[in-house]
Amino acid sequence: DAGVTQSPTHLIKTRGQQVTLRCSPKSGHDTVSWYQQALGQGPQFIFQYYEEEERQRGNFPDRFSGHQFPNYSSELNVNALLLGDSALYLCASSPQGREKLFFGSGTQLSVL
Amino acid sequence: GESVGLHLPTLSVQEGDNSIINCAYSNSASDYFIWYKQESGKGPQFIIDIRSNMDKRQGQRVTVLLNKTVKHLSLQIAATQPGDSAVYFCAENIGESGGSNYKLTFGKGTLLTVNP
């Protein structure tokens, strides 16, 4: 049984560019959450998707957007990249209504 | 334990000793708490969780204690091993459990180093 998978594992972009990160949830999970983890910090909640809709959002600007597909997989899009967007982006999945999250290994994004 | 400073709190123990990692949470209405272990280059891995109607829960070599009066959570690891070396995060659920309006909010983490 595959866990949460994310792609790519590493990515290098320059300021102003756009990036798309992808996530496949654990089998049987229908809810996907995205987190940003800066170096030396705990994960910060970006948003959560269920039934292809954004259900909750953290304190992130509109440059951060997402999508969930009918197969429950999800994408995170970041526009107009800033240096401060450099971080590990984590995807987590859970069955709807369950707080215990299962995390992927993340995508390490570097913005130069 | 957790702090509001910029530096990651650290705990260094000898192999075989017991470890206690502390966490102060922020919201008195939080009803679910969870501990994660994160090794370098990996995502957080579930260790143990507890609901607010309990004050103690035990797993394999780990125990979580919850003190709601002072909003404090601790993780105890028995007979700590070198493989336990990692960053440990506590997280609380701020939102309505069982519904769609919930999210986990993480603390800054504690770096545990186990010396052989």
PDB file of C-alpha atoms in Angstrom:
ATOM      1  CA  ASP A   1       0.000   0.000   0.000  1.00  0.00           C
ATOM      2  CA  ALA A   2       1.689   3.188  -1.167  1.00  0.00           C
ATOM      3  CA  GLY A   3       1.689   6.059   1.232  1.00  0.00           C
ATOM      4  CA  VAL A   4       1.485   9.716   0.277  1.00  0.00           C
ATOM      5  CA  THR A   5       3.637  10.413  -2.763  1.00  0.00           C
ATOM      6  CA  GLN A   6       4.870  13.803  -3.911  1.00  0.00           C
ATOM      7  CA  SER A   7       6.634  14.991  -7.018  1.00  0.00           C
ATOM      8  CA  PRO A   8       9.100  16.310  -7.787  1.00  0.00           C
ATOM      9  CA  THR A   9      11.395  15.752  -4.808  1.00  0.00           C
ATOM     10  CA  HIS A  10      13.506  18.804  -5.562  1.00  0.00           C
ATOM     11  CA  LEU A  11      12.929  21.891  -7.669  1.00  0.00           C
ATOM     12  CA  ILE A  12      14.918  25.027  -8.427  1.00  0.00           C
ATOM     13  CA  LYS A  13      13.166  28.125  -9.744  1.00  0.00           C
ATOM     14  CA  THR A  14      13.971  31.807 -10.131  1.00  0.00           C
ATOM     15  CA  ARG A  15      12.081  34.767  -8.734  1.00  0.00           C
ATOM     16  CA  GLY A  16       8.888  35.583 -10.590  1.00  0.00           C
ATOM     17  CA  GLN A  17       8.413  32.109 -11.999  1.00  0.00           C
ATOM     18  CA  GLN A  18       5.498  29.802 -11.329  1.00  0.00           C
ATOM     19  CA  VAL A  19       5.639  26.283  -9.906  1.00  0.00           C
ATOM     20  CA  THR A  20       3.290  23.295  -9.644  1.00  0.00           C
ATOM     21  CA  LEU A  21       3.757  20.575  -7.059  1.00  0.00           C
ATOM     22  CA  ARG A  22       1.869  17.298  -7.133  1.00  0.00           C
ATOM     23  CA  CYS A  23       0.563  14.903  -4.514  1.00  0.00           C
ATOM     24  CA  SER A  24      -1.144  11.520  -4.501  1.00  0.00           C
ATOM     25  CA  PRO A  25      -2.841  10.676  -1.208  1.00  0.00           C
ATOM     26  CA  LYS A  26      -2.642   7.421   0.664  1.00  0.00           C
ATOM     27  CA  SER A  27      -5.048   4.800  -0.600  1.00  0.00           C
ATOM     28  CA  GLY A  28      -8.484   5.281   0.938  1.00  0.00           C
ATOM     29  CA  HIS A  29      -7.899   8.937   1.846  1.00  0.00           C
ATOM     30  CA  ASP A  30     -10.023  11.668   0.304  1.00  0.00           C
ATOM     31  CA  THR A  31      -8.761  14.806   2.053  1.00  0.00           C
ATOM     32  CA  VAL A  32      -5.480  16.503   1.178  1.00  0.00           C
ATOM     33  CA  SER A  33      -3.718  19.224   3.146  1.00  0.00           C
ATOM     34  CA  TRP A  34      -0.659  21.223   2.109  1.00  0.00           C
ATOM     35  CA  TYR A  35       1.959  22.597   4.469  1.00  0.00           C
ATOM     36  CA  GLN A  36       5.011  24.809   4.046  1.00  0.00           C
ATOM     37  CA  GLN A  37       8.023  24.076   6.232  1.00  0.00           C
ATOM     38  CA  ALA A  38      10.811  26.623   6.364  1.00  0.00           C
ATOM     39  CA  LEU A  39      14.228  25.505   7.578  1.00  0.00           C
ATOM     40  CA  GLY A  40      14.243  24.986  11.337  1.00  0.00           C
ATOM     41  CA  GLN A  41      10.503  25.591  11.676  1.00  0.00           C
ATOM     42  CA  GLY A  42       7.385  23.498  12.084  1.00  0.00           C
ATOM     43  CA  PRO A  43       5.041  22.934   9.143  1.00  0.00           C
ATOM     44  CA  GLN A  44       2.667  25.833   8.444  1.00  0.00           C
ATOM     45  CA  PHE A  45      -0.828  25.074   7.116  1.00  0.00           C
ATOM     46  CA  ILE A  46      -1.522  26.383   3.613  1.00  0.00           C
ATOM     47  CA  PHE A  47      -4.898  24.873   2.731  1.00  0.00           C
ATOM     48  CA  GLN A  48      -6.999  21.736   2.709  1.00  0.00           C
ATOM     49  CA  TYR A  49      -8.996  20.128  -0.104  1.00  0.00           C
ATOM     50  CA  TYR A  50     -11.969  17.811   0.075  1.00  0.00           C
ATOM     51  CA  GLU A  51     -14.455  16.946  -2.660  1.00  0.00           C
ATOM     52  CA  GLU A  52     -12.392  19.053  -5.082  1.00  0.00           C
ATOM     53  CA  GLU A  53     -12.985  22.217  -3.068  1.00  0.00           C
ATOM     54  CA  GLU A  54     -10.751  24.288  -0.812  1.00  0.00           C
ATOM     55  CA  ARG A  55     -12.232  23.807   2.663  1.00  0.00           C
ATOM     56  CA  GLN A  56      -9.822  25.718   4.872  1.00  0.00           C
ATOM     57  CA  ARG A  57      -7.007  28.122   4.241  1.00  0.00           C
ATOM     58  CA  GLY A  58      -4.110  29.309   6.345  1.00  0.00           C
ATOM     59  CA  ASN A  59      -2.463  32.718   6.286  1.00  0.00           C
ATOM     60  CA  PHE A  60      -0.991  32.522   2.800  1.00  0.00           C
ATOM     61  CA  PRO A  61      -1.442  35.004  -0.068  1.00  0.00           C
ATOM     62  CA  ASP A  62      -3.492  34.343  -3.164  1.00  0.00           C
ATOM     63  CA  ARG A  63      -0.294  33.483  -5.036  1.00  0.00           C
ATOM     64  CA  PHE A  64      -0.765  30.080  -3.443  1.00  0.00           C
ATOM     65  CA  SER A  65      -3.550  28.105  -5.054  1.00  0.00           C
ATOM     66  CA  GLY A  66      -4.487  24.496  -5.378  1.00  0.00           C
ATOM     67  CA  HIS A  67      -6.636  21.935  -6.997  1.00  0.00           C
ATOM     68  CA  GLN A  68      -7.994  18.505  -6.192  1.00  0.00           C
ATOM     69  CA  PHE A  69      -8.909  16.003  -8.859  1.00  0.00           C
ATOM     70  CA  PRO A  70     -11.682  13.388  -8.860  1.00  0.00           C
ATOM     71  CA  ASN A  71      -9.128  10.696  -7.957  1.00  0.00           C
ATOM     72  CA  TYR A  72      -8.292  12.763  -4.820  1.00  0.00           C
ATOM     73  CA  SER A  73      -4.808  13.723  -6.021  1.00  0.00           C
ATOM     74  CA  SER A  74      -3.890  17.357  -5.626  1.00  0.00           C
ATOM     75  CA  GLU A  75      -1.693  20.120  -6.963  1.00  0.00           C
ATOM     76  CA  LEU A  76      -0.215  23.161  -5.270  1.00  0.00           C
ATOM     77  CA  ASN A  77       0.524  26.150  -7.489  1.00  0.00           C
ATOM     78  CA  VAL A  78       2.627  29.124  -6.500  1.00  0.00           C
ATOM     79  CA  ASN A  79       2.772  32.167  -8.779  1.00  0.00           C
ATOM     80  CA  ALA A  80       5.263  35.039  -8.854  1.00  0.00           C
ATOM     81  CA  LEU A  81       7.787  33.172  -6.716  1.00  0.00           C
ATOM     82  CA  LEU A  82       9.685  35.069  -4.045  1.00  0.00           C
ATOM     83  CA  LEU A  83      12.952  34.144  -2.379  1.00  0.00           C
ATOM     84  CA  GLY A  84      10.984  33.596   0.821  1.00  0.00           C
ATOM     85  CA  ASP A  85       8.982  30.831  -0.823  1.00  0.00           C
ATOM     86  CA  SER A  86      12.018  28.573  -0.571  1.00  0.00           C
ATOM     87  CA  ALA A  87      10.935  25.754   1.727  1.00  0.00           C
ATOM     88  CA  LEU A  88       9.933  22.127   1.993  1.00  0.00           C
ATOM     89  CA  TYR A  89       6.354  21.709   0.799  1.00  0.00           C
ATOM     90  CA  LEU A  90       4.552  18.838   2.457  1.00  0.00           C
ATOM     91  CA  CYS A  91       1.396  17.137   1.367  1.00  0.00           C
ATOM     92  CA  ALA A  92      -0.653  15.193   3.896  1.00  0.00           C
ATOM     93  CA  SER A  93      -3.738  13.074   3.478  1.00  0.00           C
ATOM     94  CA  SER A  94      -6.445  11.721   5.736  1.00  0.00           C
ATOM     95  CA  PRO A  95      -9.914  10.254   5.551  1.00  0.00           C
ATOM     96  CA  GLN A  96     -12.507  13.018   5.745  1.00  0.00           C
ATOM     97  CA  GLY A  97     -13.133  14.143   9.309  1.00  0.00           C
ATOM     98  CA  ARG A  98     -10.041  12.484  10.711  1.00  0.00           C
ATOM     99  CA  GLU A  99      -7.346  14.717  12.195  1.00  0.00           C
ATOM    100  CA  LYS A 100      -4.452  12.223  11.964  1.00  0.00           C
ATOM    101  CA  LEU A 101      -2.467  13.228   8.905  1.00  0.00           C
ATOM    102  CA  PHE A 102      -0.153  11.035   6.891  1.00  0.00           C
ATOM    103  CA  PHE A 103       2.646  13.008   5.295  1.00  0.00           C
ATOM    104  CA  GLY A 104       4.642  12.585   2.133  1.00  0.00           C
ATOM    105  CA  SER A 105       8.379  13.218   1.991  1.00  0.00           C
ATOM    106  CA  GLY A 106       7.856  16.664   0.536  1.00  0.00           C
ATOM    107  CA  THR A 107       9.126  18.748  -2.338  1.00  0.00           C
ATOM    108  CA  GLN A 108      12.167  20.898  -1.588  1.00  0.00           C
ATOM    109  CA  LEU A 109      11.698  24.168  -3.481  1.00  0.00           C
ATOM    110  CA  SER A 110      14.604  26.562  -3.890  1.00  0.00           C
ATOM    111  CA  VAL A 111      13.936  30.023  -5.335  1.00  0.00           C
ATOM    112  CA  LEU A 112      17.030  31.823  -6.602  1.00  0.00           C
TER     113      LEU A 112
ATOM    114  CA  GLY B   1      10.719  21.838  24.950  1.00  0.00           C
ATOM    115  CA  GLU B   2       8.923  24.265  22.633  1.00  0.00           C
ATOM    116  CA  SER B   3       9.732  27.953  22.756  1.00  0.00           C
ATOM    117  CA  VAL B   4       8.918  31.078  20.857  1.00  0.00           C
ATOM    118  CA  GLY B   5      12.591  31.761  20.113  1.00  0.00           C
ATOM    119  CA  LEU B   6      14.256  31.387  16.738  1.00  0.00           C
ATOM    120  CA  HIS B   7      16.538  28.536  17.786  1.00  0.00           C
ATOM    121  CA  LEU B   8      15.308  24.977  17.723  1.00  0.00           C
ATOM    122  CA  PRO B   9      15.156  23.574  21.269  1.00  0.00           C
ATOM    123  CA  THR B  10      17.477  20.639  21.685  1.00  0.00           C
ATOM    124  CA  LEU B  11      17.634  17.619  23.958  1.00  0.00           C
ATOM    125  CA  SER B  12      20.660  15.361  24.173  1.00  0.00           C
ATOM    126  CA  VAL B  13      20.426  11.989  25.942  1.00  0.00           C
ATOM    127  CA  GLN B  14      22.470   8.832  26.328  1.00  0.00           C
ATOM    128  CA  GLU B  15      21.348   5.639  24.650  1.00  0.00           C
ATOM    129  CA  GLY B  16      19.143   3.663  27.005  1.00  0.00           C
ATOM    130  CA  ASP B  17      17.984   6.676  28.993  1.00  0.00           C
ATOM    131  CA  ASN B  18      14.401   7.910  28.980  1.00  0.00           C
ATOM    132  CA  SER B  19      13.628  11.099  27.068  1.00  0.00           C
ATOM    133  CA  ILE B  20      10.968  13.690  27.823  1.00  0.00           C
ATOM    134  CA  ILE B  21      10.042  16.257  25.192  1.00  0.00           C
ATOM    135  CA  ASN B  22       7.742  19.069  26.226  1.00  0.00           C
ATOM    136  CA  CYS B  23       5.301  21.217  24.298  1.00  0.00           C
ATOM    137  CA  ALA B  24       3.111  24.168  25.262  1.00  0.00           C
ATOM    138  CA  TYR B  25       0.047  24.477  23.058  1.00  0.00           C
ATOM    139  CA  SER B  26      -1.837  27.626  22.300  1.00  0.00           C
ATOM    140  CA  ASN B  27      -5.575  27.026  22.173  1.00  0.00           C
ATOM    141  CA  SER B  28      -7.558  25.912  25.217  1.00  0.00           C
ATOM    142  CA  ALA B  29     -10.354  24.745  22.876  1.00  0.00           C
ATOM    143  CA  SER B  30      -8.095  22.266  21.050  1.00  0.00           C
ATOM    144  CA  ASP B  31      -9.482  18.770  21.400  1.00  0.00           C
ATOM    145  CA  TYR B  32      -6.900  16.603  19.688  1.00  0.00           C
ATOM    146  CA  PHE B  33      -3.120  16.458  19.952  1.00  0.00           C
ATOM    147  CA  ILE B  34      -0.519  14.514  18.027  1.00  0.00           C
ATOM    148  CA  TRP B  35       3.219  13.927  18.035  1.00  0.00           C
ATOM    149  CA  TYR B  36       5.291  13.527  14.895  1.00  0.00           C
ATOM    150  CA  LYS B  37       8.912  12.516  14.335  1.00  0.00           C
ATOM    151  CA  GLN B  38      10.780  14.030  11.419  1.00  0.00           C
ATOM    152  CA  GLU B  39      14.125  12.703  10.256  1.00  0.00           C
ATOM    153  CA  SER B  40      16.358  14.680   7.965  1.00  0.00           C
ATOM    154  CA  GLY B  41      15.058  14.750   4.394  1.00  0.00           C
ATOM    155  CA  LYS B  42      11.777  13.052   5.281  1.00  0.00           C
ATOM    156  CA  GLY B  43       8.233  14.069   6.034  1.00  0.00           C
ATOM    157  CA  PRO B  44       6.762  13.939   9.549  1.00  0.00           C
ATOM    158  CA  GLN B  45       5.973  10.431  10.768  1.00  0.00           C
ATOM    159  CA  PHE B  46       3.114   9.747  13.205  1.00  0.00           C
ATOM    160  CA  ILE B  47       4.139   8.647  16.711  1.00  0.00           C
ATOM    161  CA  ILE B  48       1.119   8.891  18.987  1.00  0.00           C
ATOM    162  CA  ASP B  49      -2.020  10.968  19.483  1.00  0.00           C
ATOM    163  CA  ILE B  50      -4.410  11.812  22.309  1.00  0.00           C
ATOM    164  CA  ARG B  51      -7.824  13.421  22.663  1.00  0.00           C
ATOM    165  CA  SER B  52      -8.609  16.076  25.218  1.00  0.00           C
ATOM    166  CA  ASN B  53     -10.849  13.729  27.243  1.00  0.00           C
ATOM    167  CA  MET B  54      -7.745  11.736  28.226  1.00  0.00           C
ATOM    168  CA  ASP B  55      -4.653  12.738  30.183  1.00  0.00           C
ATOM    169  CA  LYS B  56      -2.379   9.836  29.272  1.00  0.00           C
ATOM    170  CA  ARG B  57      -1.935   7.421  26.429  1.00  0.00           C
ATOM    171  CA  GLN B  58       0.719   4.768  25.921  1.00  0.00           C
ATOM    172  CA  GLY B  59       2.180   3.236  22.809  1.00  0.00           C
ATOM    173  CA  GLN B  60       5.194   1.092  22.146  1.00  0.00           C
ATOM    174  CA  ARG B  61       8.032   2.750  24.138  1.00  0.00           C
ATOM    175  CA  VAL B  62       6.201   6.089  24.008  1.00  0.00           C
ATOM    176  CA  THR B  63       3.764   7.812  26.347  1.00  0.00           C
ATOM    177  CA  VAL B  64       1.951  11.095  25.817  1.00  0.00           C
ATOM    178  CA  LEU B  65       0.774  13.139  28.802  1.00  0.00           C
ATOM    179  CA  LEU B  66      -1.743  15.957  28.505  1.00  0.00           C
ATOM    180  CA  ASN B  67      -2.246  18.661  31.141  1.00  0.00           C
ATOM    181  CA  LYS B  68      -5.117  20.850  29.989  1.00  0.00           C
ATOM    182  CA  THR B  69      -4.933  23.093  33.043  1.00  0.00           C
ATOM    183  CA  VAL B  70      -1.599  24.522  31.954  1.00  0.00           C
ATOM    184  CA  LYS B  71      -1.945  23.676  28.253  1.00  0.00           C
ATOM    185  CA  HIS B  72       1.049  21.363  28.292  1.00  0.00           C
ATOM    186  CA  LEU B  73       1.818  18.209  26.366  1.00  0.00           C
ATOM    187  CA  SER B  74       4.772  15.879  26.800  1.00  0.00           C
ATOM    188  CA  LEU B  75       6.190  12.905  24.953  1.00  0.00           C
ATOM    189  CA  GLN B  76       8.117  10.311  26.905  1.00  0.00           C
ATOM    190  CA  ILE B  77      10.349   7.868  25.067  1.00  0.00           C
ATOM    191  CA  ALA B  78      11.571   4.891  27.066  1.00  0.00           C
ATOM    192  CA  ALA B  79      15.010   3.352  26.530  1.00  0.00           C
ATOM    193  CA  THR B  80      15.942   5.882  23.870  1.00  0.00           C
ATOM    194  CA  GLN B  81      17.844   4.475  20.897  1.00  0.00           C
ATOM    195  CA  PRO B  82      20.106   6.142  18.306  1.00  0.00           C
ATOM    196  CA  GLY B  83      17.327   5.638  15.749  1.00  0.00           C
ATOM    197  CA  ASP B  84      15.142   7.958  17.817  1.00  0.00           C
ATOM    198  CA  SER B  85      17.375  10.902  16.891  1.00  0.00           C
ATOM    199  CA  ALA B  86      15.162  13.329  14.973  1.00  0.00           C
ATOM    200  CA  VAL B  87      13.102  16.484  15.318  1.00  0.00           C
ATOM    201  CA  TYR B  88       9.873  15.951  17.254  1.00  0.00           C
ATOM    202  CA  PHE B  89       6.815  18.116  16.685  1.00  0.00           C
ATOM    203  CA  CYS B  90       3.648  18.414  18.668  1.00  0.00           C
ATOM    204  CA  ALA B  91       0.504  19.571  16.870  1.00  0.00           C
ATOM    205  CA  GLU B  92      -2.986  20.524  17.997  1.00  0.00           C
ATOM    206  CA  ASN B  93      -6.279  20.409  16.184  1.00  0.00           C
ATOM    207  CA  ILE B  94      -7.812  23.836  16.057  1.00  0.00           C
ATOM    208  CA  GLY B  95     -11.242  23.362  14.594  1.00  0.00           C
ATOM    209  CA  GLU B  96     -14.243  21.143  14.699  1.00  0.00           C
ATOM    210  CA  SER B  97     -13.247  17.515  14.981  1.00  0.00           C
ATOM    211  CA  GLY B  98     -15.177  15.085  12.849  1.00  0.00           C
ATOM    212  CA  GLY B  99     -16.234  17.751  10.433  1.00  0.00           C
ATOM    213  CA  SER B 100     -14.491  19.455   7.568  1.00  0.00           C
ATOM    214  CA  ASN B 101     -13.415  22.513   9.529  1.00  0.00           C
ATOM    215  CA  TYR B 102     -10.272  21.257  11.232  1.00  0.00           C
ATOM    216  CA  LYS B 103      -6.539  21.624  10.792  1.00  0.00           C
ATOM    217  CA  LEU B 104      -3.376  20.680  12.633  1.00  0.00           C
ATOM    218  CA  THR B 105      -1.219  23.526  13.930  1.00  0.00           C
ATOM    219  CA  PHE B 106       2.389  22.606  14.619  1.00  0.00           C
ATOM    220  CA  GLY B 107       4.882  23.836  17.175  1.00  0.00           C
ATOM    221  CA  LYS B 108       8.493  24.662  16.296  1.00  0.00           C
ATOM    222  CA  GLY B 109       9.875  21.248  17.192  1.00  0.00           C
ATOM    223  CA  THR B 110      12.583  19.826  19.455  1.00  0.00           C
ATOM    224  CA  LEU B 111      15.771  18.239  18.170  1.00  0.00           C
ATOM    225  CA  LEU B 112      16.530  14.993  20.014  1.00  0.00           C
ATOM    226  CA  THR B 113      20.073  13.676  19.794  1.00  0.00           C
ATOM    227  CA  VAL B 114      20.820  10.225  21.201  1.00  0.00           C
ATOM    228  CA  ASN B 115      24.451   9.587  22.028  1.00  0.00           C
ATOM    229  CA  PRO B 116      25.665   5.980  21.822  1.00  0.00           C
TER     230      PRO B 116
END
